[in-house]
PDB file of C-alpha atoms in Angstrom:
ATOM      1  CA  VAL A   1       0.012  -0.149  -0.658  1.00 73.00           C
ATOM      2  CA  GLY A   2       3.220   2.593   0.228  1.00 80.00           C
ATOM      3  CA  PRO A   3       2.890   3.796  -3.416  1.00 87.00           C
ATOM      4  CA  LEU A   4      -1.115   4.573  -2.918  1.00 87.00           C
ATOM      5  CA  ASP A   5       0.611   6.634  -0.201  1.00 88.00           C
ATOM      6  CA  LEU A   6      -2.710   6.983   1.494  1.00 91.00           C
ATOM      7  CA  PRO A   7      -3.868   9.924   4.070  1.00 93.00           C
ATOM      8  CA  PRO A   8      -4.111   8.992   7.333  1.00 93.00           C
ATOM      9  CA  GLY A   9      -8.078   7.154   8.619  1.00 92.00           C
ATOM     10  CA  ASP A  10      -9.945   4.661   8.662  1.00 91.00           C
ATOM     11  CA  TYR A  11     -10.627   2.104   5.486  1.00 90.00           C
ATOM     12  CA  MET A  12     -13.055  -0.164   4.917  1.00 88.00           C
ATOM     13  CA  ILE A  13     -12.643  -2.093   1.553  1.00 90.00           C
ATOM     14  CA  PRO A  14     -15.097  -2.583  -0.861  1.00 92.00           C
ATOM     15  CA  ARG A  15     -17.078   0.267   0.452  1.00 90.00           C
ATOM     16  CA  PRO A  16     -20.160   0.858  -0.469  1.00 89.00           C
ATOM     17  CA  GLN A  17     -21.460   3.843  -1.928  1.00 88.00           C
ATOM     18  CA  SER A  18     -24.638   4.432   0.336  1.00 89.00           C
ATOM     19  CA  ARG A  19     -26.902   2.000   1.552  1.00 88.00           C
ATOM     20  CA  GLU A  20     -28.554   1.160  -1.340  1.00 88.00           C
ATOM     21  CA  ASP A  21     -25.127  -0.121  -2.566  1.00 89.00           C
ATOM     22  CA  LEU A  22     -24.561  -2.215   0.735  1.00 87.00           C
ATOM     23  CA  ARG A  23     -27.369  -3.929  -0.759  1.00 87.00           C
ATOM     24  CA  SER A  24     -26.698  -4.467  -4.045  1.00 91.00           C
ATOM     25  CA  PRO A  25     -26.222  -7.955  -6.210  1.00 92.00           C
ATOM     26  CA  GLU A  26     -22.597  -5.840  -7.667  1.00 90.00           C
ATOM     27  CA  PHE A  27     -22.051  -4.856  -4.021  1.00 92.00           C
ATOM     28  CA  ALA A  28     -22.311  -8.548  -2.258  1.00 91.00           C
ATOM     29  CA  ALA A  29     -20.305 -10.450  -4.703  1.00 93.00           C
ATOM     30  CA  LYS A  30     -17.064  -8.074  -3.748  1.00 92.00           C
ATOM     31  CA  ALA A  31     -17.503  -8.323  -0.803  1.00 91.00           C
ATOM     32  CA  ALA A  32     -18.231 -12.317  -1.258  1.00 94.00           C
ATOM     33  CA  GLU A  33     -15.339 -12.582  -3.418  1.00 94.00           C
ATOM     34  CA  GLY A  34     -13.124 -10.380  -1.673  1.00 91.00           C
ATOM     35  CA  PRO A  35     -10.250  -8.764   0.393  1.00 93.00           C
ATOM     36  CA  ASN A  36     -12.279  -7.682   3.109  1.00 92.00           C
ATOM     37  CA  VAL A  37     -10.274  -4.878   5.069  1.00 91.00           C
ATOM     38  CA  ILE A  38     -10.505  -2.834   7.401  1.00 89.00           C
ATOM     39  CA  MET A  39      -7.916  -0.314   8.687  1.00 90.00           C
ATOM     40  CA  THR A  40      -6.214   2.603  10.607  1.00 91.00           C
ATOM     41  CA  VAL A  41      -3.780   4.062   8.016  1.00 92.00           C
ATOM     42  CA  LEU A  42      -0.751   6.144  10.181  1.00 90.00           C
ATOM     43  CA  PRO A  43       0.903   9.639   9.483  1.00 90.00           C
ATOM     44  CA  LYS A  44       4.001   9.617   8.047  1.00 89.00           C
ATOM     45  CA  GLY A  45       6.784   8.571   9.890  1.00 88.00           C
ATOM     46  CA  MET A  46       7.808   7.868  13.769  1.00 89.00           C
ATOM     47  CA  MET A  47       4.905   7.765  16.630  1.00 87.00           C
ATOM     48  CA  SER A  48       5.357  10.802  19.141  1.00 85.00           C
ATOM     49  CA  MET A  49       5.353   9.015  22.319  1.00 92.00           C
ATOM     50  CA  GLY A  50       5.295  12.371  23.908  1.00 94.00           C
ATOM     51  CA  ARG A  51       1.886  13.293  22.346  1.00 92.00           C
ATOM     52  CA  ASN A  52       0.666  10.002  22.891  1.00 92.00           C
ATOM     53  CA  LEU A  53       1.350  10.139  26.597  1.00 95.00           C
ATOM     54  CA  VAL A  54      -0.204  12.999  27.158  1.00 96.00           C
ATOM     55  CA  GLN A  55      -4.062  11.655  25.291  1.00 95.00           C
ATOM     56  CA  TRP A  56      -3.710   8.764  27.874  1.00 94.00           C
ATOM     57  CA  PHE A  57      -2.641  10.939  30.981  1.00 96.00           C
ATOM     58  CA  ILE A  58      -6.044  12.783  29.724  1.00 97.00           C
ATOM     59  CA  TYR A  59      -7.911   9.611  30.310  1.00 96.00           C
ATOM     60  CA  LEU A  60      -7.203   7.640  32.467  1.00 95.00           C
ATOM     61  CA  LEU A  61      -7.819  11.944  34.208  1.00 96.00           C
ATOM     62  CA  ALA A  62     -10.688  10.629  32.640  1.00 96.00           C
ATOM     63  CA  VAL A  63     -11.921   7.367  33.548  1.00 96.00           C
ATOM     64  CA  SER A  64     -10.584   8.830  37.048  1.00 96.00           C
ATOM     65  CA  THR A  65     -13.352  12.198  37.243  1.00 96.00           C
ATOM     66  CA  LEU A  66     -16.149   9.629  36.015  1.00 96.00           C
ATOM     67  CA  SER A  67     -15.657   7.445  37.688  1.00 96.00           C
ATOM     68  CA  ALA A  68     -14.924   9.706  41.377  1.00 95.00           C
ATOM     69  CA  TYR A  69     -17.813  11.517  40.231  1.00 96.00           C
ATOM     70  CA  VAL A  70     -21.046   7.983  40.271  1.00 96.00           C
ATOM     71  CA  VAL A  71     -18.821   7.210  43.358  1.00 96.00           C
ATOM     72  CA  GLY A  72     -18.564  10.358  45.609  1.00 95.00           C
ATOM     73  CA  ARG A  73     -22.935  10.821  44.629  1.00 95.00           C
ATOM     74  CA  SER A  74     -23.476   7.141  46.247  1.00 93.00           C
ATOM     75  CA  THR A  75     -21.202   6.259  48.913  1.00 94.00           C
ATOM     76  CA  PRO A  76     -20.187   8.933  51.889  1.00 94.00           C
ATOM     77  CA  PRO A  77     -15.899   9.981  53.328  1.00 93.00           C
ATOM     78  CA  GLY A  78     -16.100   7.385  55.696  1.00 93.00           C
ATOM     79  CA  ALA A  79     -17.321   4.705  53.983  1.00 94.00           C
ATOM     80  CA  VAL A  80     -15.347   1.414  54.923  1.00 94.00           C
ATOM     81  CA  TYR A  81     -11.898   0.903  51.543  1.00 95.00           C
ATOM     82  CA  MET A  82     -13.868  -2.173  50.553  1.00 96.00           C
ATOM     83  CA  HIS A  83     -16.524  -1.000  49.481  1.00 95.00           C
ATOM     84  CA  VAL A  84     -14.802   2.149  47.835  1.00 96.00           C
ATOM     85  CA  PHE A  85     -12.124  -0.290  46.403  1.00 97.00           C
ATOM     86  CA  GLN A  86     -15.402  -2.229  44.719  1.00 97.00           C
ATOM     87  CA  LEU A  87     -17.555   0.263  43.496  1.00 96.00           C
ATOM     88  CA  ILE A  88     -14.587   2.168  41.839  1.00 97.00           C
ATOM     89  CA  SER A  89     -12.673  -1.287  40.316  1.00 97.00           C
ATOM     90  CA  ALA A  90     -15.571  -1.716  38.655  1.00 97.00           C
ATOM     91  CA  ILE A  91     -16.258   1.489  37.583  1.00 97.00           C
ATOM     92  CA  ALA A  92     -12.555   1.786  36.645  1.00 97.00           C
ATOM     93  CA  PHE A  93     -13.068  -1.812  34.825  1.00 97.00           C
ATOM     94  CA  VAL A  94     -16.250  -0.486  32.608  1.00 96.00           C
ATOM     95  CA  GLY A  95     -14.352   2.935  31.163  1.00 95.00           C
ATOM     96  CA  TYR A  96     -10.738   0.989  30.764  1.00 96.00           C
ATOM     97  CA  ALA A  97     -11.809  -2.490  28.697  1.00 96.00           C
ATOM     98  CA  VAL A  98     -15.144  -3.089  28.411  1.00 95.00           C
ATOM     99  CA  ALA A  99     -15.631  -0.835  25.753  1.00 89.00           C
ATOM    100  CA  LEU A 100     -12.511  -2.948  23.519  1.00 93.00           C
ATOM    101  CA  TRP A 101     -14.644  -6.093  23.173  1.00 96.00           C
ATOM    102  CA  GLN A 102     -17.590  -4.071  20.686  1.00 94.00           C
ATOM    103  CA  MET A 103     -13.847  -3.845  18.557  1.00 92.00           C
ATOM    104  CA  SER A 104     -13.898  -8.157  18.084  1.00 94.00           C
ATOM    105  CA  ILE A 105     -17.674  -8.272  17.827  1.00 95.00           C
ATOM    106  CA  TRP A 106     -17.668  -5.254  14.800  1.00 91.00           C
ATOM    107  CA  TYR A 107     -13.984  -5.511  13.401  1.00 88.00           C
ATOM    108  CA  ARG A 108     -13.507  -9.287  14.009  1.00 89.00           C
ATOM    109  CA  ARG A 109     -10.351  -8.215  16.452  1.00 91.00           C
ATOM    110  CA  ALA A 110      -8.095 -10.849  16.977  1.00 93.00           C
ATOM    111  CA  TRP A 111     -10.672 -11.947  21.011  1.00 96.00           C
ATOM    112  CA  ASN A 112      -6.985 -13.448  22.592  1.00 96.00           C
ATOM    113  CA  VAL A 113      -5.365  -9.194  22.330  1.00 96.00           C
ATOM    114  CA  THR A 114      -9.160  -8.117  23.224  1.00 96.00           C
ATOM    115  CA  VAL A 115      -7.960 -10.876  26.312  1.00 97.00           C
ATOM    116  CA  LYS A 116      -5.295  -9.246  26.959  1.00 97.00           C
ATOM    117  CA  ALA A 117      -6.033  -5.172  27.093  1.00 96.00           C
ATOM    118  CA  THR A 118      -8.663  -6.718  29.229  1.00 97.00           C
ATOM    119  CA  ILE A 119      -6.269  -7.999  31.863  1.00 97.00           C
ATOM    120  CA  ASP A 120      -4.112  -4.616  31.317  1.00 97.00           C
ATOM    121  CA  GLY A 121      -8.054  -2.811  31.745  1.00 96.00           C
ATOM    122  CA  LEU A 122      -8.543  -5.052  35.150  1.00 97.00           C
ATOM    123  CA  VAL A 123      -5.026  -3.990  36.603  1.00 97.00           C
ATOM    124  CA  TYR A 124      -6.079  -0.607  36.109  1.00 96.00           C
ATOM    125  CA  ALA A 125      -9.204  -1.087  37.398  1.00 97.00           C
ATOM    126  CA  PHE A 126      -7.235  -2.711  40.739  1.00 98.00           C
ATOM    127  CA  LEU A 127      -4.483   0.422  40.641  1.00 97.00           C
ATOM    128  CA  THR A 128      -7.487   3.084  40.782  1.00 97.00           C
ATOM    129  CA  ALA A 129      -9.596   2.318  42.819  1.00 97.00           C
ATOM    130  CA  GLY A 130      -7.048   1.608  45.355  1.00 97.00           C
ATOM    131  CA  VAL A 131      -5.673   4.543  44.913  1.00 96.00           C
ATOM    132  CA  PHE A 132      -9.302   5.863  45.497  1.00 95.00           C
ATOM    133  CA  GLY A 133     -10.178   3.566  48.603  1.00 94.00           C
ATOM    134  CA  TRP A 134      -6.444   4.426  50.106  1.00 95.00           C
ATOM    135  CA  LEU A 135      -7.408   8.391  49.689  1.00 94.00           C
ATOM    136  CA  TRP A 136     -11.029   7.864  50.249  1.00 93.00           C
ATOM    137  CA  PRO A 137     -12.235  11.954  52.725  1.00 91.00           C
ATOM    138  CA  LYS A 138     -12.589  10.433  56.102  1.00 87.00           C
TER     139      LYS A 138
END
């Protein structure tokens, strides 16, 4: 695909031009013949770890903030550590991992990749919950 010089973005092959095209016998034949491809083309050059780490940090803050909001609305100050830990870990797990499952369901990403990412999400959820349980107001 290098000589095609594709701009960064998401691509699907074959790609229907409209909803009607999606239902046409011609499009069905293209899909049956293959190949069927869904791919993401990244910009040329090296990835910027700095940019990715900043976005990751913002993502961590977003999941933590949403988790804290939900638990803060339902749990008073002075709550038992394990109660806070259980609630935060469940909410953070949803934020870190559950949304990844749809990639295997709809885009056929290998389930072993999704399971590994889910385990990572569980670890992040437990770390987030541990910090919140430890720092929960007395």
